[in-house]
Coordinates of C-alpha atoms in Angstrom, one line a residue:
X1 CA 0.0 -0.3 0.1
X2 CA 1.2 3.7 -0.9
X3 CA -0.1 6.5 0.7
X4 CA -2.4 8.9 -1.2
X5 CA -4.2 12.0 -0.8
X6 CA -7.9 10.3 -0.4
X7 CA -8.4 10.9 3.3
X8 CA -7.4 14.6 2.8
X9 CA -9.5 15.2 0.0
X10 CA -12.3 13.4 1.8
X11 CA -12.2 15.6 4.9
X12 CA -11.8 18.7 2.5
X13 CA -15.2 17.7 1.1
X14 CA -16.7 17.7 4.1
X15 CA -15.9 21.4 4.3
X16 CA -12.5 21.2 6.4
X17 CA -9.7 23.3 4.3
X18 CA -6.8 23.0 6.7
X19 CA -5.7 19.3 7.1
X20 CA -2.8 18.4 9.5
X21 CA -1.2 14.7 9.5
X22 CA 0.3 13.6 13.0
X23 CA 2.7 10.7 13.8
X24 CA 4.9 9.7 16.3
X25 CA 8.2 7.6 16.8
X26 CA 9.8 6.0 19.7
X27 CA 7.2 4.1 21.6
X28 CA 9.1 1.2 21.8
X29 CA 12.9 1.9 22.5
X30 CA 14.6 1.6 26.0
X31 CA 15.9 5.0 25.5
X32 CA 15.2 8.4 24.2
X33 CA 12.2 10.7 23.8
X34 CA 8.9 9.7 21.9
X35 CA 8.7 12.2 19.1
X36 CA 5.7 13.5 17.5
X37 CA 5.4 15.7 14.3
X38 CA 2.6 17.4 12.7
X39 CA 2.5 18.5 9.2
X40 CA 0.3 20.8 7.0
X41 CA 1.2 20.7 3.2
X42 CA 1.4 23.9 1.6
X43 CA -1.1 23.9 -1.1
X44 CA 0.3 22.3 -4.0
X45 CA 3.5 21.3 -2.6
X46 CA 3.6 17.6 -1.7
X47 CA 6.7 16.0 -2.2
X48 CA 7.0 12.9 -4.4
X49 CA 7.7 9.5 -2.7
X50 CA 6.4 9.8 0.9
X51 CA 5.5 6.8 2.5
X52 CA 5.6 5.5 5.9
X53 CA 9.2 6.2 7.3
X54 CA 9.7 2.4 8.0
X55 CA 9.7 1.6 4.4
X56 CA 12.2 4.2 3.4
X57 CA 16.0 4.2 3.6
X58 CA 17.7 6.5 5.9
X59 CA 18.9 8.3 3.0
X60 CA 15.6 8.7 1.3
X61 CA 14.0 9.9 4.5
X62 CA 16.8 12.4 5.1
X63 CA 16.0 13.7 1.3
X64 CA 12.1 14.1 2.1
X65 CA 12.6 15.3 5.5
X66 CA 14.4 18.4 3.8
X67 CA 11.7 18.6 1.3
X68 CA 9.1 18.7 3.9
X69 CA 10.4 20.9 6.1
X70 CA 11.4 23.5 3.3
X71 CA 7.8 23.5 1.9
X72 CA 5.2 22.6 4.6
X73 CA 4.3 23.8 8.0
X74 CA 6.0 21.5 10.5
X75 CA 6.0 21.5 14.1
X76 CA 7.7 18.8 16.7
X77 CA 7.1 17.8 20.2
X78 CA 8.8 15.2 22.5
X79 CA 8.4 13.7 25.9
X80 CA 11.5 12.7 27.7
X81 CA 12.1 9.5 29.4
X82 CA 11.3 11.0 32.7
X83 CA 7.9 12.1 31.4
X84 CA 7.3 8.3 29.9
X85 CA 8.2 7.1 33.3
X86 CA 5.9 9.5 35.2
X87 CA 2.7 9.1 33.0
X88 CA 3.2 6.2 30.8
X89 CA 4.1 5.9 27.2
X90 CA 0.7 6.2 25.6
X91 CA -0.3 9.2 27.7
X92 CA 3.2 10.9 26.7
X93 CA 2.8 10.0 23.2
X94 CA -0.6 11.5 22.9
X95 CA 0.5 14.4 24.7
X96 CA 3.3 15.1 22.6
X97 CA 1.0 14.6 19.6
X98 CA -1.5 17.3 20.9
X99 CA 1.5 19.7 21.5
X100 CA 2.9 19.2 18.1
X101 CA -0.7 20.1 16.5
X102 CA -0.9 23.2 18.9
X103 CA 2.4 24.4 17.7
X104 CA 1.9 24.5 14.1
X105 CA 2.5 28.0 12.6
X106 CA -0.8 27.5 10.6
X107 CA -3.8 26.3 12.5
X108 CA -5.4 23.2 11.2
X109 CA -9.2 22.6 11.3
X110 CA -8.9 19.0 11.0
X111 CA -6.1 16.4 12.0
X112 CA -5.3 12.8 10.6
X113 CA -3.7 11.0 13.5
X114 CA -1.8 7.7 13.0
X115 CA -3.0 4.8 15.4
X116 CA -6.1 3.9 17.3
X117 CA -6.6 7.3 19.1
X118 CA -7.6 10.7 18.6
X119 CA -5.7 12.4 21.4
X120 CA -7.8 14.2 24.0
X121 CA -7.2 18.0 24.2
X122 CA -7.0 18.6 20.4
X123 CA -8.9 21.6 19.7
X124 CA -9.9 20.6 16.3
X125 CA -11.9 17.7 14.9
X126 CA -9.8 14.5 13.9
X127 CA -9.7 10.9 12.7
X128 CA -7.6 8.1 14.1
X129 CA -6.0 5.9 11.2
X130 CA -4.5 2.5 11.8
X131 CA -1.4 2.2 9.6
X132 CA -2.0 5.8 9.0
X133 CA 1.5 6.4 7.8
X134 CA 1.1 4.2 4.9
X135 CA -2.2 5.3 3.9
X136 CA -2.3 9.3 3.8
X137 CA 0.2 11.7 2.7
X138 CA 0.4 14.1 5.4
X139 CA 0.6 11.3 8.2
X140 CA 3.4 9.8 6.1
X141 CA 5.1 13.3 5.9
X142 CA 4.9 13.6 9.8
X143 CA 6.1 10.1 10.5
X144 CA 9.3 11.2 8.2
X145 CA 10.0 14.2 10.1
X146 CA 9.4 12.6 13.5
X147 CA 11.8 9.7 12.5
X148 CA 14.3 11.7 11.2
X149 CA 14.3 14.4 14.1
X150 CA 14.3 11.6 16.5
X151 CA 17.1 9.6 14.9
X152 CA 19.4 12.9 14.9
X153 CA 18.6 13.1 18.9
X154 CA 19.8 9.8 19.2
X155 CA 22.9 10.3 17.2
X156 CA 23.6 13.4 19.3
X157 CA 23.3 11.2 22.6
X158 CA 25.6 8.6 21.1
X159 CA 28.5 11.3 21.0
X160 CA 27.7 12.0 24.9
X161 CA 27.0 8.4 25.6
X162 CA 29.3 6.5 23.3
X163 CA 28.9 3.1 25.2
X164 CA 25.8 2.5 24.2
X165 CA 25.5 2.6 20.4
X166 CA 22.7 4.9 20.2
X167 CA 23.6 5.9 16.7
X168 CA 23.0 2.3 15.6
X169 CA 20.2 1.1 17.3
X170 CA 18.4 4.4 18.2
X171 CA 17.6 3.3 21.7
X172 CA 15.7 0.1 20.9
X173 CA 16.4 -3.2 22.9
X174 CA 18.7 -4.9 20.5
X175 CA 21.4 -7.4 22.1
X176 CA 23.9 -4.7 21.8
X177 CA 21.9 -2.4 23.9
X178 CA 21.2 -4.8 26.6
X179 CA 24.8 -5.7 26.8
X180 CA 25.9 -2.2 27.2
X181 CA 23.0 -1.7 29.8
X182 CA 24.7 -4.9 32.0
X183 CA 27.8 -3.4 31.6
X184 CA 27.2 0.4 32.6
X185 CA 23.9 0.7 33.8
X186 CA 21.3 2.9 32.4
X187 CA 21.8 6.9 31.7
X188 CA 19.4 9.5 32.6
X189 CA 18.1 9.1 28.9
X190 CA 17.0 5.3 29.7
X191 CA 13.2 4.6 30.8
X192 CA 13.0 3.0 33.8
X193 CA 8.9 2.1 33.3

């Protein structure tokens, strides 16, 4: 399945004009933040080749990221490991999504959200989309922006904590990361919950 513009077009036929796509990355790792992105396309400026960020190479994600941030309205929000531990990953994720939408420079009137839930606290009407990043162009764009941003954060953390291999596994619980935790213990960037 390749994402298309049908869900955005459907919202527009119901009277909505400014459609935002929202997605997150980083729910499953042992370390690092969960990061949400919200994207509203400028009229007629949708980069070619958008897809679920997990289906793209790192190089292609980087190319598309640059095109998206150069032409679209974009906002990001993250929740730290401490926040995740304090409120749980689901609540932290949904809160980050709301903050990303609320900080868009162009206020949307409808939000297409990857996942099962339209976050409480959104001021706009919205629709939850299972596998939305593979179905909907603005959600695919948000998935790319969130993924590239979080990956860059983890590379930055790797420079500060080189014993953990964050640049390679981005905080996920691969054997290399598990071994580093056994040897060195957790950092302040690890989740305890």
